[in-house]
XYZ file of C-alpha atoms in Angstrom:
423
model
C 66.466 267.925 77.245
C 68.241 265.367 75.049
C 71.302 267.613 74.817
C 71.343 267.965 78.608
C 71.481 264.172 79.003
C 74.132 263.969 76.288
C 76.278 266.557 78.051
C 75.915 264.626 81.323
C 77.159 261.472 79.595
C 79.995 263.437 77.962
C 80.986 264.765 81.386
C 81.072 261.227 82.816
C 83.158 259.933 79.911
C 85.570 262.870 80.069
C 85.884 262.443 83.840
C 86.902 258.830 83.291
C 89.357 259.841 80.543
C 90.983 262.593 82.623
C 91.154 260.290 85.650
C 93.151 257.793 83.600
C 95.621 260.266 82.070
C 98.433 259.457 84.590
C 98.130 255.719 83.895
C 98.037 256.351 80.145
C 101.143 258.531 80.345
C 102.992 255.789 82.213
C 102.728 253.746 79.039
C 100.657 250.811 80.298
C 98.824 249.257 77.365
C 95.598 248.397 79.193
C 95.218 251.855 80.717
C 96.002 253.582 77.418
C 93.336 251.503 75.698
C 90.663 252.306 78.267
C 91.601 255.985 78.238
C 91.368 255.999 74.431
C 87.939 254.365 74.508
C 86.530 256.936 76.945
C 88.049 259.854 75.026
C 86.821 258.625 71.621
C 83.293 257.912 72.824
C 83.110 261.315 74.545
C 83.910 262.968 71.202
C 81.323 260.771 69.458
C 78.689 261.870 71.965
C 79.674 265.493 71.485
C 78.877 265.093 67.787
C 75.323 264.086 68.772
C 74.708 267.466 70.383
C 73.570 270.626 68.638
C 76.899 272.283 69.404
C 78.919 269.443 67.928
C 76.810 269.264 64.784
C 76.961 273.026 64.325
C 80.765 273.001 64.388
C 81.017 270.221 61.790
C 78.183 271.608 59.639
C 80.295 274.746 59.251
C 82.516 272.697 56.929
C 79.678 272.645 54.406
C 79.250 268.852 54.071
C 75.726 267.706 54.891
C 75.549 265.007 57.592
C 79.333 264.908 57.996
C 78.835 265.029 61.767
C 76.916 261.744 61.559
C 79.663 260.027 59.556
C 82.338 261.284 61.953
C 80.241 260.219 64.947
C 79.903 256.689 63.617
C 83.576 256.483 62.603
C 84.840 257.656 66.000
C 82.430 255.278 67.732
C 83.871 252.343 65.785
C 87.395 253.472 66.713
C 86.403 253.718 70.381
C 84.829 250.251 70.323
C 87.922 248.782 68.666
C 90.147 250.266 71.378
C 87.747 249.032 74.062
C 88.033 245.500 72.679
C 91.801 245.805 72.931
C 91.411 246.711 76.603
C 89.143 243.712 77.253
C 91.627 241.435 75.477
C 94.531 242.781 77.543
C 92.669 242.317 80.837
C 91.658 238.762 79.988
C 95.201 238.015 78.885
C 96.435 238.915 82.372
C 93.771 236.700 83.955
C 94.637 233.779 81.686
C 98.234 233.886 82.857
C 97.055 232.676 86.264
C 93.749 230.948 85.466
C 93.770 228.195 82.892
C 89.990 227.774 83.112
C 89.403 230.979 81.161
C 92.035 230.333 78.513
C 89.533 229.353 75.810
C 87.392 232.405 76.484
C 90.488 234.589 76.279
C 91.424 233.073 72.940
C 87.955 233.893 71.624
C 88.294 237.487 72.801
C 91.733 237.829 71.215
C 90.433 236.400 67.928
C 87.454 238.774 67.982
C 89.789 241.714 68.601
C 92.028 240.754 65.675
C 89.018 240.407 63.394
C 87.451 243.621 64.716
C 90.639 245.602 64.085
C 90.719 244.575 60.436
C 86.938 244.812 60.067
C 86.833 248.330 61.510
C 88.897 249.716 58.649
C 86.817 247.923 56.007
C 83.573 248.968 57.726
C 84.545 252.641 57.856
C 85.692 252.625 54.218
C 82.456 251.030 52.984
C 80.325 253.339 55.150
C 82.195 256.379 53.811
C 81.723 255.198 50.211
C 77.992 254.679 50.765
C 77.745 258.034 52.556
C 79.333 260.054 49.757
C 78.269 258.034 46.695
C 74.922 256.406 47.468
C 72.942 258.353 50.064
C 70.804 261.247 48.884
C 71.990 263.976 51.238
C 69.828 266.686 49.675
C 66.826 265.596 51.751
C 66.479 267.716 54.895
C 62.783 267.392 55.792
C 63.431 265.414 59.010
C 65.770 266.194 61.919
C 66.711 262.500 62.129
C 69.397 260.986 59.894
C 67.605 257.661 59.367
C 64.240 259.289 58.723
C 65.790 261.571 56.065
C 67.086 258.541 54.167
C 64.072 256.269 54.678
C 63.429 254.059 51.668
C 67.037 254.173 50.433
C 68.843 250.869 50.127
C 72.070 252.703 50.932
C 70.728 253.484 54.401
C 70.190 249.791 55.140
C 73.770 249.022 54.033
C 75.292 251.968 55.904
C 73.475 251.467 59.199
C 73.509 247.678 58.903
C 77.304 247.655 58.824
C 77.523 250.061 61.744
C 75.073 248.199 63.976
C 76.483 244.784 63.092
C 79.927 245.957 64.195
C 78.716 247.569 67.416
C 76.413 244.672 68.337
C 79.158 242.070 67.876
C 81.642 244.066 69.956
C 79.057 244.782 72.674
C 78.124 241.091 72.871
C 81.762 240.134 73.428
C 82.194 242.773 76.134
C 78.937 241.731 77.837
C 80.035 238.101 77.921
C 83.525 238.863 79.189
C 82.470 241.354 81.852
C 79.616 239.117 82.968
C 82.011 236.181 83.373
C 84.487 238.377 85.241
C 81.712 239.657 87.538
C 80.874 236.095 88.606
C 84.507 235.478 89.553
C 85.112 238.861 91.224
C 85.892 238.625 94.939
C 85.389 242.263 95.889
C 81.871 243.662 95.896
C 82.901 246.953 94.267
C 84.429 245.137 91.338
C 81.496 242.729 91.083
C 78.939 245.561 91.025
C 80.940 247.579 88.496
C 81.463 244.653 86.128
C 77.788 243.687 86.398
C 76.706 247.210 85.489
C 79.090 247.234 82.533
C 77.880 243.813 81.368
C 74.233 244.916 81.583
C 75.144 248.075 79.649
C 76.666 246.019 76.844
C 73.621 243.701 76.768
C 71.431 246.779 76.368
C 73.776 247.974 73.595
C 73.065 244.744 71.721
C 69.332 245.358 72.226
C 69.741 248.926 70.989
C 71.545 247.754 67.838
C 68.828 245.158 67.207
C 66.022 247.704 67.586
C 67.729 250.221 65.314
C 68.524 247.584 62.706
C 64.922 246.381 62.698
C 63.687 249.977 62.405
C 66.120 250.672 59.569
C 64.958 247.598 57.654
C 61.325 248.515 58.252
C 61.572 252.104 56.973
C 63.493 250.883 53.928
C 60.444 248.953 52.686
C 57.587 250.830 54.372
C 56.620 254.452 54.877
C 55.938 255.358 58.506
C 54.308 258.315 60.176
C 56.240 261.104 61.874
C 54.733 260.121 65.227
C 56.155 256.613 64.803
C 59.552 258.094 63.934
C 59.480 260.269 67.062
C 58.398 257.330 69.242
C 61.175 255.110 67.902
C 63.821 257.794 68.346
C 62.708 258.485 71.925
C 62.648 254.804 72.884
C 66.013 253.908 71.329
C 67.644 257.106 72.576
C 66.503 256.223 76.097
C 68.095 252.790 75.751
C 71.304 254.385 74.472
C 71.382 256.871 77.351
C 70.996 254.003 79.794
C 73.777 252.070 78.060
C 76.348 254.803 78.522
C 75.220 255.844 81.980
C 75.491 252.253 83.225
C 78.813 251.712 81.492
C 80.406 254.968 82.683
C 79.143 254.555 86.244
C 80.049 250.867 86.272
C 83.609 251.700 85.234
C 83.893 254.038 88.230
C 83.327 251.227 90.759
C 86.465 249.193 89.914
C 88.405 252.451 89.591
C 87.223 253.451 93.064
C 88.531 250.164 94.411
C 91.796 250.850 92.602
C 92.042 254.228 94.369
C 91.396 252.532 97.723
C 94.057 249.910 96.966
C 96.473 252.620 95.865
C 96.031 254.576 99.094
C 96.423 251.397 101.154
C 99.624 250.537 99.269
C 100.968 254.053 99.874
C 100.284 253.794 103.611
C 102.045 250.430 103.725
C 104.999 251.795 101.773
C 105.307 254.703 104.184
C 105.308 252.292 107.127
C 107.893 249.984 105.505
C 110.173 252.692 104.162
C 112.525 253.111 107.180
C 113.269 249.371 107.300
C 113.685 249.107 103.533
C 115.976 252.128 103.408
C 118.297 250.886 106.156
C 118.525 247.425 104.597
C 118.973 248.872 101.095
C 121.874 251.026 102.248
C 123.425 248.105 104.112
C 123.193 245.612 101.221
C 122.946 247.704 98.012
C 123.940 244.796 95.762
C 120.418 243.300 95.836
C 118.556 246.621 95.453
C 117.181 247.521 92.038
C 117.162 251.273 92.666
C 119.173 252.786 95.513
C 117.400 255.036 98.031
C 117.682 258.779 97.482
C 120.561 260.488 99.270
C 119.898 264.209 98.913
C 121.369 266.726 101.375
C 123.261 264.144 103.495
C 123.593 265.284 107.098
C 120.977 268.032 106.763
C 118.017 268.005 109.113
C 115.628 267.974 106.158
C 117.392 265.028 104.500
C 115.154 262.302 105.981
C 111.737 263.746 104.959
C 113.120 264.959 101.634
C 114.547 261.567 100.646
C 111.453 259.737 101.870
C 109.210 262.016 99.798
C 111.407 261.582 96.719
C 111.400 257.782 97.001
C 107.705 257.384 97.784
C 106.076 260.049 95.607
C 107.318 258.920 92.203
C 104.633 258.426 89.541
C 106.322 255.270 88.297
C 106.142 252.496 89.262
C 102.633 252.506 90.790
C 102.471 252.055 94.584
C 101.430 248.393 94.492
C 104.345 247.537 92.190
C 106.740 249.509 94.364
C 105.411 247.645 97.404
C 106.086 244.316 95.691
C 109.622 245.489 94.974
C 110.200 246.595 98.572
C 108.977 243.248 99.934
C 111.140 241.323 97.472
C 114.207 243.403 98.274
C 113.739 243.128 102.039
C 113.505 239.353 101.622
C 116.612 239.352 99.407
C 118.555 241.361 102.010
C 117.461 238.866 104.675
C 118.854 236.023 102.576
C 122.133 237.917 102.203
C 122.306 238.624 105.939
C 121.662 234.958 106.708
C 125.237 234.274 105.550
C 126.490 236.441 108.426
C 124.126 235.244 111.167
C 125.548 233.035 113.883
C 124.050 229.540 114.335
C 120.805 229.573 116.323
C 120.430 233.350 116.119
C 116.733 233.267 115.259
C 116.010 230.766 118.033
C 117.661 233.071 120.579
C 115.857 236.122 119.137
C 112.498 234.309 119.371
C 113.229 233.248 122.938
C 114.055 236.846 123.857
C 110.816 238.109 122.290
C 108.794 235.467 124.165
C 110.600 236.335 127.385
C 109.661 239.994 126.978
C 105.974 239.061 126.936
C 105.277 239.201 123.216
C 102.996 236.543 121.745
C 102.068 235.091 118.365
C 102.514 237.476 115.391
C 103.967 240.257 117.516
C 106.554 237.912 119.010
C 107.533 236.767 115.540
C 107.919 240.376 114.351
C 110.070 241.285 117.362
C 112.218 238.204 116.767
C 112.627 239.204 113.120
C 113.684 242.700 114.180
C 116.282 241.337 116.626
C 117.580 238.912 113.998
C 117.938 241.650 111.354
C 119.689 244.022 113.758
C 122.058 241.295 114.915
C 122.904 240.172 111.386
C 123.567 243.780 110.356
C 125.855 244.238 113.387
C 127.752 241.062 112.455
C 128.182 242.123 108.841
C 129.282 245.643 109.833
C 131.796 244.179 112.275
C 133.451 242.273 109.436
C 132.191 238.782 110.234
C 133.189 236.194 107.636
C 130.316 235.176 105.372
C 129.245 231.521 105.503
C 129.232 229.670 102.190
C 125.599 228.757 102.901
C 123.057 230.381 105.224
C 123.115 228.848 108.692
C 120.187 230.720 110.190
C 117.239 232.543 108.619
C 113.744 233.537 109.803
C 110.935 231.310 108.498
C 109.444 232.543 105.228
C 105.800 233.183 104.261
C 104.288 232.070 100.961
C 101.342 234.484 101.121
C 102.249 238.010 99.975
C 99.693 239.803 102.162
C 100.868 237.937 105.264
C 104.448 238.810 104.380
C 103.542 242.496 104.070
C 101.822 242.533 107.461
C 104.791 240.741 109.018
C 107.335 243.233 107.661
C 105.203 246.194 108.777
C 105.167 244.788 112.332
C 108.877 244.048 112.040
C 109.580 247.656 111.113
C 107.653 248.877 114.159
C 109.679 246.556 116.402
C 112.965 247.316 114.649
C 112.868 250.912 115.795
C 112.998 249.691 119.422
C 116.038 247.418 119.051
C 119.453 248.463 120.384
C 122.907 247.408 119.127
C 123.929 246.042 122.548
C 121.113 243.489 122.569
C 121.854 242.601 118.966
C 125.523 242.090 119.776
C 124.686 239.838 122.709
C 122.382 237.678 120.574
C 125.240 236.932 118.182
C 127.063 234.931 120.864
C 126.162 231.251 120.503
C 126.980 230.565 124.158
C 124.315 232.961 125.427
C 121.078 231.518 126.751
C 118.199 233.989 126.669
């Protein structure tokens, strides 16, 4: 039964690791760290199973699976701390209130990185030089070495390291959960924080048990009871942590799909503006099979289905570039162009946000017509649509503008350029 639970936890950890492979391959430090933590801890759990132990026992070194399990666990925890530090570093860039907490996390990570090497070296020395590994009367590692001072040193170092790291993660994730705006993120961070608090409890219980069996002899029934209780706590730790990590990732998937839908809606407008004013575009639109009937869907797919950058970063770039093209076009717009475009939109029965989007579409079309006709550029912009400070509002506005842009005609745009026309 214990192996069945272990395999379930391994499956959850591997699922998380595989899920994060694309992000890790893109070279983002945070995602690589989280992927490494899941992968390392999955291997550590595999070494707890009968299959994992059997493979390592074939090397002929008694209890080597236990040493490798503890070593890989420390490596996974160290990488996890790096992830927590990276996340908090991003938060601190925009939230000065958490700066001190971030500094503490960064200091803990630096100490933990150095301490992990020293801890593993000391544990390995105790394992090979101090522990009596000829004793095989118990199936449990700690019970086999009960009464040995080396056991207290070996396990004490391991549990001190894990408890300290878990306490830092619990504090950081708990603080982040209180600030989280989205319920999925709040639930996930809370589950992860509770998991780390239970990990501290687990380390405390195991440390107390280790100290107790070093000075006292206990019955086999007590050993079995302790192993069952602490194993149950450990199972709960990893189940909560792995499931909790899925919740924010699920929100990330939702956000990714939403960003992709928005990109698809914005793409026609961005492409036309990018081709018209390529000087402000970071990466030119694809231009495969020009003139072919499959050119439009092929180029759209090539531009929108790239693995890098992620959709939300590409969306930020599109919005920035559309705004930059607007600023460039404002040097070609005739005086009062936006006022006339807004009056035309109002006269056609559009109201509020829709009227603004239609006015934007008319303004863009007119400015493009003026630039294409060879109008002289003004030294300073004389007319430009009002800007939005909020990114989400700007995205919604450009999506509506794109929908309206497809209905504009060059004749109307040409007429709007004339300053003597009253709409």
